[in-house]
């Protein structure tokens, strides 16, 4: 991968200390989205990594995963499946609960969004503890989908998410890391 592009992507991400709670260094992907060049480079790197790999669905998690997952699904020519916080999806859903770096939550997916044998790529803006994507992977597998790849703009490896997802059999692709 082009190291200049990766440096530009990392530089475009602002850090907000003590948000949303004291002690959290919040890595804010909205500043990347505001920078057309950085956003386009990030999408280009995801596309380069995942095109022609046989994926049949892209799954993105609410809310920031939608910002990368939906455009990537369009470029790959496959459907996009949103994983949402409780009570947001109108049809029949399945749910998984999980812990966050600063709280806990539940995620839901439409039961008919993934078909048995779907080859699924999971994407989110950021990997911290891995709880969000572990719950997402459980939802996909409960519906018979195959998932072995997860992509992120940002990884925070000190929080253990990479190891947690490796334990679930996932190969991780990330564009940058922060402590
Ligand atoms: C953030 C981020 C990831 C998740 C990462 O989302 O966008 O989805 O936390 O944390 P984890 O690896 O410890 O699970 P958040 O739940 O804050 O929701 P939002 O995107 O709706 O703000
Ligand atoms: N989600 C979980 N931890 C985060 C962090 N440190 N910055 C931004 N989003 C997050």
PDB file of C-alpha atoms and ligand atoms in Angstrom:
ATOM      1  CA  UNK A   1       0.000   0.000   0.000  1.00  0.00           C
ATOM      2  CA  UNK A   2       1.091   3.554  -0.706  1.00  0.00           C
ATOM      3  CA  UNK A   3       2.677   4.896   2.502  1.00  0.00           C
ATOM      4  CA  UNK A   4       1.954   8.498   1.487  1.00  0.00           C
ATOM      5  CA  UNK A   5      -1.783   7.760   1.168  1.00  0.00           C
ATOM      6  CA  UNK A   6      -1.774   5.970   4.517  1.00  0.00           C
ATOM      7  CA  UNK A   7      -0.020   8.927   6.171  1.00  0.00           C
ATOM      8  CA  UNK A   8      -2.544  11.352   4.669  1.00  0.00           C
ATOM      9  CA  UNK A   9      -5.429   9.206   5.910  1.00  0.00           C
ATOM     10  CA  UNK A  10      -3.998   9.039   9.431  1.00  0.00           C
ATOM     11  CA  UNK A  11      -3.260  12.788   9.524  1.00  0.00           C
ATOM     12  CA  UNK A  12      -6.855  13.568   8.535  1.00  0.00           C
ATOM     13  CA  UNK A  13      -8.223  11.913  11.719  1.00  0.00           C
ATOM     14  CA  UNK A  14      -8.545  14.333  14.645  1.00  0.00           C
ATOM     15  CA  UNK A  15      -8.155  13.229  18.262  1.00  0.00           C
ATOM     16  CA  UNK A  16     -10.435  14.589  20.993  1.00  0.00           C
ATOM     17  CA  UNK A  17      -9.187  13.865  24.535  1.00  0.00           C
ATOM     18  CA  UNK A  18     -11.732  12.926  27.229  1.00  0.00           C
ATOM     19  CA  UNK A  19     -14.666  12.353  24.821  1.00  0.00           C
ATOM     20  CA  UNK A  20     -17.235  10.954  25.488  1.00  0.00           C
ATOM     21  CA  UNK A  21     -15.765  10.184  28.942  1.00  0.00           C
ATOM     22  CA  UNK A  22     -12.627  11.154  30.891  1.00  0.00           C
ATOM     23  CA  UNK A  23      -9.659   9.041  29.820  1.00  0.00           C
ATOM     24  CA  UNK A  24     -10.934   8.211  26.294  1.00  0.00           C
ATOM     25  CA  UNK A  25      -8.880   9.494  23.354  1.00  0.00           C
ATOM     26  CA  UNK A  26     -11.631   9.769  20.734  1.00  0.00           C
ATOM     27  CA  UNK A  27     -10.353   9.185  17.173  1.00  0.00           C
ATOM     28  CA  UNK A  28     -12.814  11.187  15.087  1.00  0.00           C
ATOM     29  CA  UNK A  29     -13.383   9.786  11.603  1.00  0.00           C
ATOM     30  CA  UNK A  30     -15.685  12.699  10.671  1.00  0.00           C
ATOM     31  CA  UNK A  31     -12.586  14.818   9.989  1.00  0.00           C
ATOM     32  CA  UNK A  32     -11.496  12.207   7.409  1.00  0.00           C
ATOM     33  CA  UNK A  33     -14.947  12.328   5.787  1.00  0.00           C
ATOM     34  CA  UNK A  34     -14.705  16.115   5.490  1.00  0.00           C
ATOM     35  CA  UNK A  35     -11.440  15.726   3.535  1.00  0.00           C
ATOM     36  CA  UNK A  36     -12.403  14.540   0.044  1.00  0.00           C
ATOM     37  CA  UNK A  37      -8.895  13.364  -0.825  1.00  0.00           C
ATOM     38  CA  UNK A  38      -8.527  11.315   2.383  1.00  0.00           C
ATOM     39  CA  UNK A  39     -12.030   9.760   2.093  1.00  0.00           C
ATOM     40  CA  UNK A  40     -11.438   8.876  -1.570  1.00  0.00           C
ATOM     41  CA  UNK A  41      -8.050   7.329  -0.780  1.00  0.00           C
ATOM     42  CA  UNK A  42      -9.525   5.267   2.044  1.00  0.00           C
ATOM     43  CA  UNK A  43     -12.295   3.956  -0.233  1.00  0.00           C
ATOM     44  CA  UNK A  44      -9.749   3.295  -2.994  1.00  0.00           C
ATOM     45  CA  UNK A  45      -7.601   1.189  -0.658  1.00  0.00           C
ATOM     46  CA  UNK A  46     -10.607  -0.850   0.512  1.00  0.00           C
ATOM     47  CA  UNK A  47     -11.662  -1.404  -3.094  1.00  0.00           C
ATOM     48  CA  UNK A  48      -8.139  -2.443  -4.151  1.00  0.00           C
ATOM     49  CA  UNK A  49      -8.014  -4.947  -1.257  1.00  0.00           C
ATOM     50  CA  UNK A  50     -11.460  -6.515  -1.732  1.00  0.00           C
ATOM     51  CA  UNK A  51     -12.419  -6.331  -5.424  1.00  0.00           C
ATOM     52  CA  UNK A  52     -12.868  -9.648  -7.281  1.00  0.00           C
ATOM     53  CA  UNK A  53     -12.715 -11.741  -4.089  1.00  0.00           C
ATOM     54  CA  UNK A  54     -16.166 -13.275  -4.438  1.00  0.00           C
ATOM     55  CA  UNK A  55     -17.930 -11.343  -1.677  1.00  0.00           C
ATOM     56  CA  UNK A  56     -21.719 -11.404  -1.969  1.00  0.00           C
ATOM     57  CA  UNK A  57     -22.603  -8.912   0.828  1.00  0.00           C
ATOM     58  CA  UNK A  58     -21.013  -6.066   2.737  1.00  0.00           C
ATOM     59  CA  UNK A  59     -22.172  -5.608   6.344  1.00  0.00           C
ATOM     60  CA  UNK A  60     -21.612  -2.280   8.121  1.00  0.00           C
ATOM     61  CA  UNK A  61     -22.373  -1.384  11.738  1.00  0.00           C
ATOM     62  CA  UNK A  62     -24.313   1.665  12.938  1.00  0.00           C
ATOM     63  CA  UNK A  63     -23.488   4.389  12.512  1.00  0.00           C
ATOM     64  CA  UNK A  64     -19.981   5.028  11.278  1.00  0.00           C
ATOM     65  CA  UNK A  65     -19.664   1.657   9.544  1.00  0.00           C
ATOM     66  CA  UNK A  66     -22.386   2.793   7.119  1.00  0.00           C
ATOM     67  CA  UNK A  67     -20.149   5.589   5.821  1.00  0.00           C
ATOM     68  CA  UNK A  68     -17.606   3.098   4.471  1.00  0.00           C
ATOM     69  CA  UNK A  69     -19.712  -0.031   3.974  1.00  0.00           C
ATOM     70  CA  UNK A  70     -22.414   1.395   1.715  1.00  0.00           C
ATOM     71  CA  UNK A  71     -20.031   3.024  -0.813  1.00  0.00           C
ATOM     72  CA  UNK A  72     -17.816  -0.072  -0.793  1.00  0.00           C
ATOM     73  CA  UNK A  73     -20.800  -2.368  -1.493  1.00  0.00           C
ATOM     74  CA  UNK A  74     -21.805  -0.141  -4.427  1.00  0.00           C
ATOM     75  CA  UNK A  75     -18.275  -0.284  -5.864  1.00  0.00           C
ATOM     76  CA  UNK A  76     -18.040  -4.065  -5.360  1.00  0.00           C
ATOM     77  CA  UNK A  77     -21.453  -4.509  -7.003  1.00  0.00           C
ATOM     78  CA  UNK A  78     -23.044  -6.320  -4.030  1.00  0.00           C
ATOM     79  CA  UNK A  79     -25.764  -5.566  -1.486  1.00  0.00           C
ATOM     80  CA  UNK A  80     -25.177  -3.606   1.710  1.00  0.00           C
ATOM     81  CA  UNK A  81     -26.603  -4.855   5.027  1.00  0.00           C
ATOM     82  CA  UNK A  82     -26.894  -2.413   7.953  1.00  0.00           C
ATOM     83  CA  UNK A  83     -26.448  -3.730  11.487  1.00  0.00           C
ATOM     84  CA  UNK A  84     -28.381  -1.359  13.762  1.00  0.00           C
ATOM     85  CA  UNK A  85     -28.936  -0.377  17.368  1.00  0.00           C
ATOM     86  CA  UNK A  86     -32.162  -1.805  18.898  1.00  0.00           C
ATOM     87  CA  UNK A  87     -35.596  -0.887  17.566  1.00  0.00           C
ATOM     88  CA  UNK A  88     -34.456   0.684  14.281  1.00  0.00           C
ATOM     89  CA  UNK A  89     -35.058  -2.134  11.804  1.00  0.00           C
ATOM     90  CA  UNK A  90     -38.703  -2.600  10.741  1.00  0.00           C
ATOM     91  CA  UNK A  91     -38.803  -6.289   9.754  1.00  0.00           C
ATOM     92  CA  UNK A  92     -38.079  -9.426  11.828  1.00  0.00           C
ATOM     93  CA  UNK A  93     -34.630  -9.178  13.478  1.00  0.00           C
ATOM     94  CA  UNK A  94     -32.086 -11.182  15.484  1.00  0.00           C
ATOM     95  CA  UNK A  95     -30.040  -9.516  18.233  1.00  0.00           C
ATOM     96  CA  UNK A  96     -26.660  -9.821  20.010  1.00  0.00           C
ATOM     97  CA  UNK A  97     -25.451  -7.836  23.040  1.00  0.00           C
ATOM     98  CA  UNK A  98     -21.845  -6.710  23.482  1.00  0.00           C
ATOM     99  CA  UNK A  99     -19.516  -4.550  25.593  1.00  0.00           C
ATOM    100  CA  UNK A 100     -17.976  -1.260  24.357  1.00  0.00           C
ATOM    101  CA  UNK A 101     -14.805   0.588  25.407  1.00  0.00           C
ATOM    102  CA  UNK A 102     -17.160   2.973  27.229  1.00  0.00           C
ATOM    103  CA  UNK A 103     -20.420   1.104  27.822  1.00  0.00           C
ATOM    104  CA  UNK A 104     -22.542  -1.747  26.457  1.00  0.00           C
ATOM    105  CA  UNK A 105     -25.102  -2.094  23.702  1.00  0.00           C
ATOM    106  CA  UNK A 106     -27.159  -4.467  21.532  1.00  0.00           C
ATOM    107  CA  UNK A 107     -27.068  -4.828  17.747  1.00  0.00           C
ATOM    108  CA  UNK A 108     -29.772  -6.131  15.429  1.00  0.00           C
ATOM    109  CA  UNK A 109     -29.924  -7.429  11.865  1.00  0.00           C
ATOM    110  CA  UNK A 110     -32.867  -8.343   9.638  1.00  0.00           C
ATOM    111  CA  UNK A 111     -33.230 -12.136   9.591  1.00  0.00           C
ATOM    112  CA  UNK A 112     -33.608 -12.198   5.799  1.00  0.00           C
ATOM    113  CA  UNK A 113     -30.666  -9.876   5.051  1.00  0.00           C
ATOM    114  CA  UNK A 114     -28.078 -12.679   4.919  1.00  0.00           C
ATOM    115  CA  UNK A 115     -28.705 -15.936   3.071  1.00  0.00           C
ATOM    116  CA  UNK A 116     -26.974 -19.230   3.920  1.00  0.00           C
ATOM    117  CA  UNK A 117     -23.679 -19.328   1.982  1.00  0.00           C
ATOM    118  CA  UNK A 118     -23.388 -15.546   1.575  1.00  0.00           C
ATOM    119  CA  UNK A 119     -19.693 -14.561   1.592  1.00  0.00           C
ATOM    120  CA  UNK A 120     -19.693 -11.508   3.821  1.00  0.00           C
ATOM    121  CA  UNK A 121     -17.211  -8.667   4.275  1.00  0.00           C
ATOM    122  CA  UNK A 122     -17.631  -6.713   7.526  1.00  0.00           C
ATOM    123  CA  UNK A 123     -16.532  -3.081   7.745  1.00  0.00           C
ATOM    124  CA  UNK A 124     -16.480  -0.366  10.400  1.00  0.00           C
ATOM    125  CA  UNK A 125     -14.638   2.897  10.968  1.00  0.00           C
ATOM    126  CA  UNK A 126     -12.782   1.743  14.068  1.00  0.00           C
ATOM    127  CA  UNK A 127     -11.722  -1.402  15.938  1.00  0.00           C
ATOM    128  CA  UNK A 128     -11.309  -0.978  19.712  1.00  0.00           C
ATOM    129  CA  UNK A 129     -12.248  -3.926  21.980  1.00  0.00           C
ATOM    130  CA  UNK A 130     -13.752  -5.829  19.048  1.00  0.00           C
ATOM    131  CA  UNK A 131     -17.121  -6.240  20.818  1.00  0.00           C
ATOM    132  CA  UNK A 132     -19.107  -4.579  18.021  1.00  0.00           C
ATOM    133  CA  UNK A 133     -17.652  -6.708  15.252  1.00  0.00           C
ATOM    134  CA  UNK A 134     -17.690  -9.907  17.318  1.00  0.00           C
ATOM    135  CA  UNK A 135     -21.448  -9.393  17.866  1.00  0.00           C
ATOM    136  CA  UNK A 136     -21.878  -8.599  14.151  1.00  0.00           C
ATOM    137  CA  UNK A 137     -20.018 -11.766  13.142  1.00  0.00           C
ATOM    138  CA  UNK A 138     -22.241 -13.818  15.471  1.00  0.00           C
ATOM    139  CA  UNK A 139     -25.358 -12.366  13.813  1.00  0.00           C
ATOM    140  CA  UNK A 140     -24.030 -13.182  10.319  1.00  0.00           C
ATOM    141  CA  UNK A 141     -23.040 -16.739  11.291  1.00  0.00           C
ATOM    142  CA  UNK A 142     -26.394 -17.390  13.013  1.00  0.00           C
ATOM    143  CA  UNK A 143     -28.024 -16.647   9.636  1.00  0.00           C
ATOM    144  CA  UNK A 144     -25.674 -19.030   7.794  1.00  0.00           C
ATOM    145  CA  UNK A 145     -23.367 -16.396   6.302  1.00  0.00           C
ATOM    146  CA  UNK A 146     -19.628 -17.018   5.918  1.00  0.00           C
ATOM    147  CA  UNK A 147     -17.423 -14.266   7.326  1.00  0.00           C
ATOM    148  CA  UNK A 148     -13.622 -14.336   7.407  1.00  0.00           C
ATOM    149  CA  UNK A 149     -12.658 -10.696   6.686  1.00  0.00           C
ATOM    150  CA  UNK A 150     -13.128  -7.435   8.582  1.00  0.00           C
ATOM    151  CA  UNK A 151     -11.939  -3.995   7.434  1.00  0.00           C
ATOM    152  CA  UNK A 152     -11.379  -0.814   9.444  1.00  0.00           C
ATOM    153  CA  UNK A 153     -10.098   2.682   8.847  1.00  0.00           C
ATOM    154  CA  UNK A 154      -8.636   2.780  12.385  1.00  0.00           C
ATOM    155  CA  UNK A 155      -7.417   0.099  14.784  1.00  0.00           C
ATOM    156  CA  UNK A 156      -6.573   0.668  18.456  1.00  0.00           C
ATOM    157  CA  UNK A 157      -4.478  -2.497  18.972  1.00  0.00           C
ATOM    158  CA  UNK A 158      -3.843  -1.831  22.671  1.00  0.00           C
ATOM    159  CA  UNK A 159      -7.547  -2.500  23.344  1.00  0.00           C
ATOM    160  CA  UNK A 160      -7.317  -6.125  22.201  1.00  0.00           C
ATOM    161  CA  UNK A 161      -9.824  -6.134  19.343  1.00  0.00           C
ATOM    162  CA  UNK A 162      -7.404  -7.530  16.769  1.00  0.00           C
ATOM    163  CA  UNK A 163      -6.700 -10.605  18.905  1.00  0.00           C
ATOM    164  CA  UNK A 164     -10.379 -11.024  19.777  1.00  0.00           C
ATOM    165  CA  UNK A 165     -11.347 -11.041  16.099  1.00  0.00           C
ATOM    166  CA  UNK A 166      -8.425 -13.304  15.158  1.00  0.00           C
ATOM    167  CA  UNK A 167      -9.846 -15.759  17.738  1.00  0.00           C
ATOM    168  CA  UNK A 168     -13.104 -15.666  15.721  1.00  0.00           C
ATOM    169  CA  UNK A 169     -11.144 -16.669  12.601  1.00  0.00           C
ATOM    170  CA  UNK A 170     -11.182 -13.212  11.039  1.00  0.00           C
ATOM    171  CA  UNK A 171      -8.464 -11.669   8.888  1.00  0.00           C
ATOM    172  CA  UNK A 172      -8.189  -7.952   9.665  1.00  0.00           C
ATOM    173  CA  UNK A 173      -7.337  -5.129   7.277  1.00  0.00           C
ATOM    174  CA  UNK A 174      -6.795  -1.628   8.701  1.00  0.00           C
ATOM    175  CA  UNK A 175      -5.641   1.643   7.192  1.00  0.00           C
ATOM    176  CA  UNK A 176      -4.039   3.091  10.339  1.00  0.00           C
ATOM    177  CA  UNK A 177      -3.380   2.511  14.025  1.00  0.00           C
ATOM    178  CA  UNK A 178      -3.459   4.724  17.102  1.00  0.00           C
ATOM    179  CA  UNK A 179      -2.305   3.930  20.652  1.00  0.00           C
TER     180      UNK A 179
HETATM  181  C1  LIG B   1     -17.831   2.883  17.758  1.00  0.00           C
HETATM  182  C2  LIG B   1     -17.104   2.616  16.457  1.00  0.00           C
HETATM  183  C3  LIG B   1     -17.186   1.119  16.353  1.00  0.00           C
HETATM  184  C4  LIG B   1     -17.125   0.662  17.808  1.00  0.00           C
HETATM  185  C5  LIG B   1     -15.759   0.131  18.120  1.00  0.00           C
HETATM  186  O1  LIG B   1     -19.197   2.882  17.536  1.00  0.00           O
HETATM  187  O2  LIG B   1     -17.709   3.277  15.357  1.00  0.00           O
HETATM  188  O3  LIG B   1     -18.417   0.691  15.782  1.00  0.00           O
HETATM  189  O4  LIG B   1     -17.407   1.826  18.610  1.00  0.00           O
HETATM  190  O5  LIG B   1     -15.661  -0.319  19.444  1.00  0.00           O
HETATM  191  P1  LIG B   1     -15.401  -1.829  19.855  1.00  0.00           P
HETATM  192  O6  LIG B   1     -14.363  -2.390  18.933  1.00  0.00           O
HETATM  193  O7  LIG B   1     -14.909  -1.709  21.280  1.00  0.00           O
HETATM  194  O8  LIG B   1     -16.700  -2.549  19.781  1.00  0.00           O
HETATM  195  P2  LIG B   1     -20.292   3.306  18.599  1.00  0.00           P
HETATM  196  O9  LIG B   1     -20.847   2.077  19.255  1.00  0.00           O
HETATM  197  O10 LIG B   1     -19.742   4.376  19.480  1.00  0.00           O
HETATM  198  O11 LIG B   1     -21.479   3.828  17.698  1.00  0.00           O
HETATM  199  P3  LIG B   1     -21.656   5.004  16.615  1.00  0.00           P
HETATM  200  O12 LIG B   1     -20.864   4.610  15.381  1.00  0.00           O
HETATM  201  O13 LIG B   1     -23.131   4.955  16.356  1.00  0.00           O
HETATM  202  O14 LIG B   1     -21.164   6.293  17.221  1.00  0.00           O
HETATM  203  N1  LIG B   2     -15.171   3.709  19.586  1.00  0.00           N
HETATM  204  C1  LIG B   2     -14.661   3.022  20.615  1.00  0.00           C
HETATM  205  N2  LIG B   2     -13.538   3.590  21.071  1.00  0.00           N
HETATM  206  C2  LIG B   2     -13.345   4.702  20.301  1.00  0.00           C
HETATM  207  C3  LIG B   2     -12.345   5.708  20.270  1.00  0.00           C
HETATM  208  N3  LIG B   2     -11.320   5.698  21.134  1.00  0.00           N
HETATM  209  N4  LIG B   2     -12.448   6.687  19.340  1.00  0.00           N
HETATM  210  C4  LIG B   2     -13.494   6.687  18.466  1.00  0.00           C
HETATM  211  N5  LIG B   2     -14.451   5.777  18.458  1.00  0.00           N
HETATM  212  C5  LIG B   2     -14.387   4.790  19.362  1.00  0.00           C
END
